Structure formats: C-alpha cells, structure tokens
Amino acid sequence: MEPLASLMRPKTLQEVLGQTHLIGEGKLLTSMVSSGTLMNMIFYGPPGVGKTTVARLLADLTDRKFISLNASTDSLKDVKNALEEVNMFMGQKGLLLYIDELHLFNRRNQQVLLDYMESGRIVLVGSTTENPHFAVFKALLSRAIVVEFKPLGFQEVLEGLHGAIAYYKEAQELEAVHIEESTLRALTSLAGGDLRKALNNLELLFIAKKRTNQKVLDITPEDAENILQRKIMNFDVDGDEHYDLLSAFQKSIRGSDADASLLYLAMLLKGGDLISVNRRLLVIAAEDIGLANPSAMSLVKACTDAALVLGLPEGRIPLAEAVIYLATSPKSNSVVTAIGKANRALEAASSLEIPLHLRDGHYEGAKSLGRMQKYLYPHDYKDHYVAQDYMPKSMAKEKFYEPQENKYEEQLRLYWQKVKGDR
C-alpha cells in the first residue's frame, strides 16, 4: 500500500502547505508555471517541507517528463541513462530531472549534468538540506538559482494532519476517526516542522489501531504513547500556555538565569515552533541586552538563521548557544526606554515642524524656500561634530536616550562628554 505521505501529495501548487514566499500570484514558482518557462534550480531546505512535491508539480504543470534520482543511491550510470531519455520527450517541452540530496553527488557526476543544463535540453532541479553555496560545486551552482524552502509552521503541519484524517476516513469508508486534538498537537510537536514525519507517525497509529470491518477508529493519547514509544507532551502553541512560556523565557534571560532560560527553550521547542522562538530571541537581543553588548544581535541572528536551516532537532543547538550568550551578557534597556519616550512625546505633541536647515534641499527652488542654507556639515568639523539644532523647536528640551551603567555605554558617554565639552 502506498504510504499516506505519498497519497497526500498536493495536486496543485495552491495545495502546497507553507512556502507562501514562493507560491502565489506574482511569486517565483507560480510565475514560472504561468510563463511555461522553468530555470535550473536548487531547492534548499529541511526535510519534509515539500521540495520533491513541488518539483513534481512543476514538471506536470509545464508538460515535462519527470525523472527522479537520489544522489545517495544512484550512480553515474543512472544519471547517464536518465539523460539519454531526453530525446524521447521532445514532443513534450522536455525533461525535468530531479536529483534528491544533490550535495552527495561527486564532482564527476555533477560535471555530466552541465552540458545538458547549458543546452537547455533538461531542466535540472536538485534538492539539498545542506547550504548549496558550500555543498554544491561552483560550476553547477552558477548555472542554477537557489530556491530556499522554509520550515513549516506548527499550524501548517497540524492542518496537514487534519487533512490526512479526512482522507483516511473516506478512503477506508469509516464512519468516524476519533483522535484528541491534544494528540494531534503532540504529533505536530514531535515532527519539528517535517510534515512527512508527522504523516508517517499518524499512519503508524492508523495501522496499529485499524481492525477489519471496523467502522469507528478510536486513538487515545495512551495509544499514541504506546505505539510511538514516546512521551506525548502537549504544549498549546496558540493558547495561554505558549505565551506564558515565551514570557518566562524572556524574563529568565533578562534575569541572567541561563539554566531556567534553557529549560523554557526546551519546552518551547517541544511545540515545534521555531519562528516564535527566533523572533523572541531577536527581540531580547535588542530590548534586554541592547547597547550593553551591541554584537549580541549579530550572534543571535546567525544562530536563528542556522536553526531555520537545520530544523529540529539539530536547530536546538544554535538556539541554545544564543540563549546562553544572551543570559550571560551584560544587560541594558536604554534602547527600548529611549524609543518609548520618543513615541510618548510624539503622541503628546500637537504639531512638529522640522527645522528648515534639516529639510531636503536637493531640488530646484529649495534655496528660495530657505532649506539647508544654514546647515552645518558635521564632517567639516573636529571630531565630526558641530553644535546645531536638530530637534523641532517644540521639543528642544526633550531628552530620550540616557546611557546606562555598563562598559560600552559608559565609553560612549565619556567620549561624547569630551567631544561636546570641548566646544
């Protein structure tokens, strides 16, 4: 019997879950299909997010023969045999050769593909979970565009499971399939953004519980634990518990408790939602670390990007690095305090008039309006600073940013005290 994950493959691009940055009106893949022209592409992203499915759809929708190879099992002979079929499909628009795990092909195998790619006799679509800029040879990489597939969100995987239940019920002519929403959420969490993994686990439950002539299928949380041999923990990704976890997560990092921060990270990742964790870490880097350690943002961005590429479970490692780094960094909230003051001042102001010397003067007639005539160019002065008014007159006495007591901001304070004090 064909696996459930295979049976559930989308029949149209619109049915593909996630990847809204690639699919939809005006988006890359949809536009290619509309024009009937495909480019050589390398699909890059974690497993179970639709790379193979989309490749099949592109071939079908553009009337191309689809041939699939896997670099981990197929040899150079298999590649050549596939390429020899090109001339057989000239009645169609040609052939789309899909190579899964492209990064596992050696240089010789990749070299064989180049002549066919350049002549336009095939469209090559390779897929890889590794960064193609490091894992694919440059000669091939330069002849293809890299198309990044993003991890599926919690709700997208959950939607896929609900669709699979409806499909299975109809296919098996069942009257009902009873499975608690909490169990489905737990299956979604275990999948870590991999829809194929989630569907495989669901199918395992179906197989284990289905009996001949059975009309109602009941699957309890205990069944799921026993069959999958995993403790089923449910974290409500959309409910209060999720936001309570995010709150505890940020407050533990703010409070410099690395251990508690790691615990809450682990709990959040059980929910399989990398996106909200990544966003919260970036917020923490700016809000709670801020100018006490300006490099924190760069490190956190690198770690969150790595987590998205790796997916779960490996993505937990760079995220843990970011959490420990933030929790043990010096803290400052001067940035969020400053922008808060600016927002409140703006809301309280009846009107604001930008000083004439700061207004745009790069157009004909600006001089007659008095724009930029009295502007002093700071780079013409010592230390690249000159005293002049920048605030609107109604806010001349407002002060939003106040340096806090940490090494970096203290250095800034002393520097500007010296520069401005000399004037």
Short mmCIF file of C-alpha atoms in Angstrom, two decimals:
data_model
loop_
_atom_site.label_atom_id
_atom_site.label_comp_id
_atom_site.label_asym_id
_atom_site.label_seq_id
_atom_site.Cartn_x
_atom_site.Cartn_y
_atom_site.Cartn_z
CA MET A 1 0.00 0.00 0.00
CA GLU A 2 1.27 3.45 -0.92
CA PRO A 3 2.38 5.46 2.15
CA LEU A 4 -0.04 8.07 3.48
CA ALA A 5 2.53 10.84 2.95
CA SER A 6 2.68 9.92 -0.73
CA LEU A 7 -1.10 9.68 -1.08
CA MET A 8 -1.45 13.12 0.47
CA ARG A 9 0.85 14.85 -2.04
CA PRO A 10 -0.75 18.09 -3.28
CA LYS A 11 -2.15 18.03 -6.81
CA THR A 12 -1.73 21.78 -7.36
CA LEU A 13 0.67 24.45 -6.17
CA GLN A 14 -2.18 26.04 -4.25
CA GLU A 15 -2.49 22.90 -2.11
CA VAL A 16 1.16 23.06 -1.01
CA LEU A 17 1.39 23.95 2.68
CA GLY A 18 3.70 26.81 3.57
CA GLN A 19 6.21 28.34 1.13
CA THR A 20 4.00 31.37 0.57
CA HIS A 21 7.13 33.34 -0.34
CA LEU A 22 7.44 31.11 -3.44
CA ILE A 23 3.85 30.21 -4.31
CA GLY A 24 1.04 32.64 -5.07
CA GLU A 25 0.25 35.39 -7.53
CA GLY A 26 3.44 37.16 -8.57
CA LYS A 27 5.67 34.75 -6.61
CA LEU A 28 8.64 32.97 -8.21
CA LEU A 29 7.37 29.42 -8.78
CA THR A 30 3.83 30.42 -9.71
CA SER A 31 5.20 32.96 -12.21
CA MET A 32 7.43 30.31 -13.80
CA VAL A 33 4.46 27.98 -14.28
CA SER A 34 2.36 30.80 -15.74
CA SER A 35 5.07 31.61 -18.28
CA GLY A 36 5.76 27.94 -19.03
CA THR A 37 9.48 28.54 -18.55
CA LEU A 38 11.47 26.81 -15.86
CA MET A 39 15.02 27.59 -14.82
CA ASN A 40 17.59 25.20 -13.41
CA MET A 41 17.08 25.33 -9.66
CA ILE A 42 18.48 24.06 -6.41
CA PHE A 43 15.83 23.59 -3.74
CA TYR A 44 17.41 24.20 -0.35
CA GLY A 45 15.68 23.49 2.93
CA PRO A 46 14.96 20.99 5.72
CA PRO A 47 13.29 17.63 5.07
CA GLY A 48 9.54 17.23 4.82
CA VAL A 49 8.70 20.74 3.59
CA GLY A 50 7.61 19.90 0.02
CA LYS A 51 10.74 20.09 -2.16
CA THR A 52 10.07 16.84 -4.05
CA THR A 53 6.34 17.53 -4.30
CA VAL A 54 6.90 20.97 -5.80
CA ALA A 55 9.40 19.59 -8.32
CA ARG A 56 6.81 17.02 -9.49
CA LEU A 57 4.15 19.70 -9.78
CA LEU A 58 6.43 21.96 -11.83
CA ALA A 59 7.01 19.13 -14.30
CA ASP A 60 3.31 18.28 -14.54
CA LEU A 61 2.16 21.88 -14.88
CA THR A 62 4.66 22.66 -17.66
CA ASP A 63 4.17 19.39 -19.60
CA ARG A 64 7.60 17.98 -18.86
CA LYS A 65 8.62 14.40 -18.24
CA PHE A 66 9.64 13.95 -14.60
CA ILE A 67 12.57 11.69 -13.76
CA SER A 68 13.77 11.41 -10.17
CA LEU A 69 17.16 10.24 -8.92
CA ASN A 70 18.66 10.12 -5.45
CA ALA A 71 22.32 11.02 -5.16
CA SER A 72 22.74 8.75 -2.14
CA THR A 73 21.81 5.59 -4.10
CA ASP A 74 22.05 6.30 -7.84
CA SER A 75 25.31 6.06 -9.78
CA LEU A 76 26.84 7.88 -12.72
CA LYS A 77 25.37 5.18 -14.98
CA ASP A 78 21.89 6.00 -13.67
CA VAL A 79 22.47 9.68 -14.42
CA LYS A 80 23.58 8.93 -17.99
CA ASN A 81 20.63 6.60 -18.55
CA ALA A 82 18.28 9.36 -17.42
CA LEU A 83 19.94 11.89 -19.71
CA GLU A 84 19.67 9.53 -22.68
CA GLU A 85 15.89 9.76 -22.33
CA VAL A 86 15.94 13.47 -23.19
CA ASN A 87 15.42 12.92 -26.92
CA MET A 88 12.44 10.67 -26.23
CA PHE A 89 10.42 13.52 -24.80
CA MET A 90 10.83 16.23 -27.39
CA GLY A 91 7.07 16.01 -28.05
CA GLN A 92 6.68 17.43 -24.60
CA LYS A 93 8.58 20.51 -23.51
CA GLY A 94 11.44 18.29 -22.45
CA LEU A 95 12.52 16.66 -19.25
CA LEU A 96 12.75 17.78 -15.66
CA LEU A 97 15.48 15.81 -13.91
CA TYR A 98 15.08 15.89 -10.16
CA ILE A 99 18.07 14.86 -8.05
CA ASP A 100 17.43 14.49 -4.35
CA GLU A 101 20.35 15.04 -1.96
CA LEU A 102 22.33 16.70 -4.75
CA HIS A 103 25.15 17.55 -2.36
CA LEU A 104 26.06 13.83 -2.23
CA PHE A 105 26.93 13.73 -5.95
CA ASN A 106 30.68 13.96 -6.55
CA ARG A 107 32.27 16.44 -8.96
CA ARG A 108 32.25 13.96 -11.87
CA ASN A 109 28.54 13.27 -11.56
CA GLN A 110 27.74 16.96 -11.34
CA GLN A 111 30.00 17.68 -14.33
CA VAL A 112 27.98 15.31 -16.54
CA LEU A 113 24.90 17.47 -15.96
CA LEU A 114 26.47 20.73 -17.11
CA ASP A 115 26.32 20.25 -20.90
CA TYR A 116 22.66 19.29 -20.75
CA MET A 117 21.85 22.23 -18.50
CA GLU A 118 23.61 24.75 -20.75
CA SER A 119 21.94 23.45 -23.92
CA GLY A 120 18.51 23.67 -22.33
CA ARG A 121 17.81 20.01 -23.08
CA ILE A 122 16.87 19.42 -19.47
CA VAL A 123 15.67 21.42 -16.53
CA LEU A 124 17.64 20.32 -13.50
CA VAL A 125 16.07 20.64 -10.09
CA GLY A 126 18.33 19.46 -7.31
CA SER A 127 17.37 19.39 -3.66
CA THR A 128 19.61 19.56 -0.64
CA THR A 129 19.40 20.04 3.10
CA GLU A 130 22.95 21.44 3.08
CA ASN A 131 23.91 25.01 2.24
CA PRO A 132 24.40 24.77 -1.55
CA HIS A 133 26.97 27.56 -1.54
CA PHE A 134 29.25 25.15 0.31
CA ALA A 135 27.92 21.72 -0.70
CA VAL A 136 27.40 22.11 -4.47
CA PHE A 137 30.26 22.64 -6.93
CA LYS A 138 30.52 26.22 -8.18
CA ALA A 139 30.26 25.32 -11.87
CA LEU A 140 26.84 23.80 -11.32
CA LEU A 141 25.78 26.39 -8.76
CA SER A 142 26.49 29.22 -11.22
CA ARG A 143 24.06 27.69 -13.72
CA ALA A 144 21.14 27.41 -11.31
CA ILE A 145 19.19 29.61 -8.96
CA VAL A 146 18.94 28.71 -5.29
CA VAL A 147 15.34 28.49 -4.07
CA GLU A 148 15.05 28.31 -0.29
CA PHE A 149 12.23 26.30 1.27
CA LYS A 150 11.35 27.37 4.80
CA PRO A 151 10.39 25.09 7.71
CA LEU A 152 6.67 24.52 8.06
CA GLY A 153 4.99 26.25 10.98
CA PHE A 154 3.07 24.42 13.68
CA GLN A 155 -0.33 25.31 12.23
CA GLU A 156 0.69 24.21 8.73
CA VAL A 157 1.74 20.75 9.93
CA LEU A 158 -1.42 20.49 12.04
CA GLU A 159 -3.51 21.41 9.00
CA GLY A 160 -1.78 18.61 7.09
CA LEU A 161 -2.70 16.09 9.79
CA HIS A 162 -6.35 17.15 9.77
CA GLY A 163 -6.40 16.74 6.00
CA ALA A 164 -4.87 13.27 6.30
CA ILE A 165 -7.52 12.17 8.80
CA ALA A 166 -10.30 13.29 6.46
CA TYR A 167 -8.63 11.48 3.55
CA TYR A 168 -8.12 8.26 5.54
CA LYS A 169 -11.69 8.27 6.80
CA GLU A 170 -13.06 8.50 3.26
CA ALA A 171 -10.57 6.03 1.76
CA GLN A 172 -11.26 3.42 4.44
CA GLU A 173 -15.02 4.07 4.40
CA LEU A 174 -15.06 4.80 8.12
CA GLU A 175 -17.92 6.45 9.93
CA ALA A 176 -15.60 8.36 12.25
CA VAL A 177 -11.99 8.78 13.34
CA HIS A 178 -11.71 9.87 16.98
CA ILE A 179 -8.36 11.35 17.95
CA GLU A 180 -7.99 14.12 20.50
CA GLU A 181 -6.77 17.50 19.33
CA SER A 182 -4.11 17.38 22.05
CA THR A 183 -2.73 14.18 20.49
CA LEU A 184 -2.60 15.79 17.06
CA ARG A 185 -0.79 18.76 18.54
CA ALA A 186 1.68 16.42 20.18
CA LEU A 187 2.29 14.65 16.86
CA THR A 188 2.85 18.06 15.29
CA SER A 189 5.34 18.95 18.00
CA LEU A 190 7.25 15.69 17.54
CA ALA A 191 7.58 16.36 13.81
CA GLY A 192 9.55 19.56 14.29
CA GLY A 193 8.24 21.14 11.08
CA ASP A 194 8.62 17.95 9.00
CA LEU A 195 5.18 17.17 7.55
CA ARG A 196 6.29 13.82 6.15
CA LYS A 197 7.41 12.71 9.61
CA ALA A 198 4.09 13.81 11.11
CA LEU A 199 2.12 11.91 8.45
CA ASN A 200 4.26 8.80 8.92
CA ASN A 201 3.58 8.83 12.67
CA LEU A 202 -0.14 9.32 12.08
CA GLU A 203 -0.18 6.44 9.60
CA LEU A 204 1.57 4.23 12.16
CA LEU A 205 -1.28 4.92 14.59
CA PHE A 206 -3.84 4.10 11.90
CA ILE A 207 -2.15 0.81 11.04
CA ALA A 208 -1.78 -0.25 14.67
CA LYS A 209 -5.40 0.52 15.62
CA LYS A 210 -7.35 -0.37 12.46
CA ARG A 211 -9.20 -3.68 12.50
CA THR A 212 -11.04 -5.49 9.71
CA ASN A 213 -14.66 -4.34 9.25
CA GLN A 214 -14.11 -1.60 11.84
CA LYS A 215 -16.26 1.47 11.21
CA VAL A 216 -15.10 3.76 14.01
CA LEU A 217 -11.41 4.29 14.74
CA ASP A 218 -10.53 5.49 18.25
CA ILE A 219 -6.98 6.64 19.03
CA THR A 220 -6.27 7.80 22.59
CA PRO A 221 -3.23 9.69 23.89
CA GLU A 222 -2.20 6.45 25.62
CA ASP A 223 -2.34 4.64 22.27
CA ALA A 224 -0.07 7.26 20.76
CA GLU A 225 2.46 6.94 23.59
CA ASN A 226 2.50 3.14 23.44
CA ILE A 227 2.71 2.87 19.66
CA LEU A 228 5.20 5.68 19.04
CA GLN A 229 7.16 4.80 22.20
CA ARG A 230 7.37 8.47 23.06
CA LYS A 231 6.02 10.50 25.93
CA ILE A 232 3.27 12.66 24.48
CA MET A 233 3.64 16.15 25.90
CA ASN A 234 1.28 18.84 24.73
CA PHE A 235 2.18 22.50 24.66
CA ASP A 236 -0.61 24.68 23.37
CA VAL A 237 1.12 26.72 20.69
CA ASP A 238 -1.79 29.09 20.28
CA GLY A 239 -3.11 29.30 23.83
CA ASP A 240 -2.14 30.90 27.11
CA GLU A 241 0.49 28.30 27.95
CA HIS A 242 2.52 29.20 24.86
CA TYR A 243 2.56 32.89 25.74
CA ASP A 244 3.29 32.08 29.37
CA LEU A 245 6.31 30.07 28.20
CA LEU A 246 7.54 32.89 25.97
CA SER A 247 7.13 35.31 28.87
CA ALA A 248 9.03 33.06 31.28
CA PHE A 249 11.68 32.52 28.60
CA GLN A 250 12.35 36.23 28.10
CA LYS A 251 12.20 37.07 31.80
CA SER A 252 14.69 34.31 32.63
CA ILE A 253 17.15 35.61 30.03
CA ARG A 254 16.57 39.17 31.26
CA GLY A 255 17.23 37.90 34.79
CA SER A 256 20.52 36.30 33.67
CA ASP A 257 19.46 32.75 34.63
CA ALA A 258 20.93 30.60 31.86
CA ASP A 259 19.61 27.34 33.30
CA ALA A 260 15.97 28.45 33.54
CA SER A 261 16.26 30.02 30.09
CA LEU A 262 17.44 26.71 28.61
CA LEU A 263 14.60 24.82 30.29
CA TYR A 264 11.98 27.14 28.80
CA LEU A 265 13.72 26.94 25.42
CA ALA A 266 13.46 23.14 25.54
CA MET A 267 9.76 23.39 26.45
CA LEU A 268 9.07 25.82 23.62
CA LEU A 269 10.85 23.63 21.09
CA LYS A 270 8.65 20.71 22.10
CA GLY A 271 5.93 22.73 20.40
CA GLY A 272 7.95 22.68 17.18
CA ASP A 273 7.53 26.42 16.60
CA LEU A 274 10.96 27.76 15.64
CA ILE A 275 9.57 31.01 14.28
CA SER A 276 8.20 32.44 17.55
CA VAL A 277 11.35 31.38 19.44
CA ASN A 278 13.57 33.05 16.85
CA ARG A 279 11.55 36.25 16.91
CA ARG A 280 11.61 36.40 20.70
CA LEU A 281 15.40 35.92 20.80
CA LEU A 282 15.89 38.80 18.36
CA VAL A 283 13.61 41.00 20.47
CA ILE A 284 15.55 40.09 23.62
CA ALA A 285 18.86 40.95 21.95
CA ALA A 286 17.59 44.48 21.27
CA GLU A 287 15.32 45.05 24.27
CA ASP A 288 17.20 43.46 27.17
CA ILE A 289 20.84 43.36 26.03
CA GLY A 290 20.86 46.39 23.77
CA LEU A 291 23.89 48.66 23.88
CA ALA A 292 25.45 46.80 26.79
CA ASN A 293 26.59 44.29 24.15
CA PRO A 294 25.80 45.51 20.60
CA SER A 295 27.28 42.39 18.99
CA ALA A 296 24.54 40.27 20.59
CA MET A 297 22.16 40.99 17.72
CA SER A 298 24.62 39.68 15.11
CA LEU A 299 25.26 36.47 17.03
CA VAL A 300 21.57 35.85 17.67
CA LYS A 301 20.70 36.49 14.01
CA ALA A 302 23.36 33.98 12.94
CA CYS A 303 22.07 31.39 15.43
CA THR A 304 18.41 31.82 14.49
CA ASP A 305 19.25 31.62 10.77
CA ALA A 306 21.19 28.42 11.44
CA ALA A 307 18.26 26.95 13.37
CA LEU A 308 15.90 27.59 10.45
CA VAL A 309 18.29 25.89 8.03
CA LEU A 310 18.91 22.91 10.30
CA GLY A 311 15.35 22.43 11.51
CA LEU A 312 14.68 20.33 14.58
CA PRO A 313 16.18 18.58 16.43
CA GLU A 314 19.61 19.96 15.36
CA GLY A 315 18.34 23.54 15.39
CA ARG A 316 18.13 23.42 19.18
CA ILE A 317 21.96 23.66 19.37
CA PRO A 318 22.49 27.13 17.83
CA LEU A 319 19.40 28.34 19.70
CA ALA A 320 20.90 27.12 22.98
CA GLU A 321 24.10 28.97 22.12
CA ALA A 322 22.13 32.17 21.59
CA VAL A 323 20.21 31.69 24.85
CA ILE A 324 23.34 31.12 26.95
CA TYR A 325 25.05 34.09 25.30
CA LEU A 326 22.12 36.41 25.98
CA ALA A 327 21.55 35.21 29.53
CA THR A 328 25.21 35.73 30.46
CA SER A 329 25.63 39.06 28.65
CA PRO A 330 25.54 42.42 30.44
CA LYS A 331 22.10 43.99 30.23
CA SER A 332 20.72 47.38 29.21
CA ASN A 333 17.21 48.53 28.34
CA SER A 334 18.27 52.04 27.32
CA VAL A 335 17.21 51.41 23.71
CA VAL A 336 13.64 50.33 24.42
CA THR A 337 13.31 53.06 27.05
CA ALA A 338 14.50 55.71 24.58
CA ILE A 339 12.15 54.74 21.76
CA GLY A 340 9.32 54.53 24.29
CA LYS A 341 9.97 58.13 25.39
CA ALA A 342 10.11 59.26 21.75
CA ASN A 343 6.78 57.59 20.99
CA ARG A 344 5.10 59.15 24.02
CA ALA A 345 6.45 62.58 23.13
CA LEU A 346 5.19 62.19 19.58
CA GLU A 347 1.71 61.21 20.77
CA ALA A 348 1.57 64.21 23.11
CA ALA A 349 2.74 66.74 20.51
CA SER A 350 0.12 68.89 18.82
CA SER A 351 2.40 69.68 15.86
CA LEU A 352 6.01 69.20 14.88
CA GLU A 353 7.94 71.34 12.43
CA ILE A 354 11.25 70.05 11.08
CA PRO A 355 13.90 72.83 11.22
CA LEU A 356 14.48 74.45 7.82
CA HIS A 357 18.20 73.70 7.76
CA LEU A 358 17.47 69.95 8.07
CA ARG A 359 14.95 69.74 5.24
CA ASP A 360 15.71 68.28 1.82
CA GLY A 361 17.41 70.86 -0.36
CA HIS A 362 18.33 68.75 -3.39
CA TYR A 363 15.76 70.11 -5.79
CA GLU A 364 15.26 73.25 -7.83
CA GLY A 365 13.71 76.04 -5.81
CA ALA A 366 14.73 74.65 -2.41
CA LYS A 367 17.15 77.51 -1.82
CA SER A 368 14.41 80.10 -2.28
CA LEU A 369 12.48 78.32 0.49
CA GLY A 370 15.40 78.66 2.88
CA ARG A 371 16.13 74.95 3.00
CA MET A 372 19.59 73.73 4.07
CA GLN A 373 21.04 77.27 3.88
CA LYS A 374 22.23 77.27 7.50
CA TYR A 375 23.02 73.57 7.72
CA LEU A 376 26.44 72.82 9.21
CA TYR A 377 28.07 69.68 7.77
CA PRO A 378 29.50 67.76 10.80
CA HIS A 379 32.29 66.09 8.80
CA ASP A 380 33.85 69.51 8.21
CA TYR A 381 34.48 69.94 11.93
CA LYS A 382 36.76 68.45 14.56
CA ASP A 383 35.66 65.01 15.74
CA HIS A 384 32.93 65.14 13.06
CA TYR A 385 30.73 67.13 15.39
CA VAL A 386 29.31 70.65 15.44
CA ALA A 387 26.63 72.03 17.73
CA GLN A 388 23.39 72.89 15.96
CA ASP A 389 19.69 72.36 16.50
CA TYR A 390 18.20 69.07 15.30
CA MET A 391 15.01 68.86 17.36
CA PRO A 392 11.81 70.67 16.36
CA LYS A 393 11.53 73.85 18.46
CA SER A 394 8.60 72.48 20.42
CA MET A 395 10.78 69.61 21.62
CA ALA A 396 14.06 71.43 22.09
CA LYS A 397 14.35 70.36 25.74
CA GLU A 398 13.32 66.73 25.27
CA LYS A 399 15.87 64.01 26.03
CA PHE A 400 15.09 60.42 25.11
CA TYR A 401 18.34 58.46 25.30
CA GLU A 402 20.10 58.12 28.64
CA PRO A 403 23.25 55.93 28.74
CA GLN A 404 23.12 53.23 31.39
CA GLU A 405 25.86 51.87 33.62
CA ASN A 406 27.71 49.32 31.55
CA LYS A 407 31.12 49.25 29.92
CA TYR A 408 30.06 50.06 26.36
CA GLU A 409 27.59 52.85 27.15
CA GLU A 410 29.99 54.34 29.70
CA GLN A 411 32.60 54.59 26.95
CA LEU A 412 30.07 56.32 24.72
CA ARG A 413 29.09 58.72 27.49
CA LEU A 414 32.70 59.68 28.24
CA TYR A 415 33.52 60.08 24.55
CA TRP A 416 30.65 62.46 23.89
CA GLN A 417 31.23 64.30 27.15
CA LYS A 418 34.76 65.01 25.94
CA VAL A 419 33.75 65.92 22.37
CA LYS A 420 30.84 68.17 23.28
CA GLY A 421 32.56 69.58 26.32
CA ASP A 422 35.38 70.97 24.20
CA ARG A 423 33.00 73.12 22.14
#
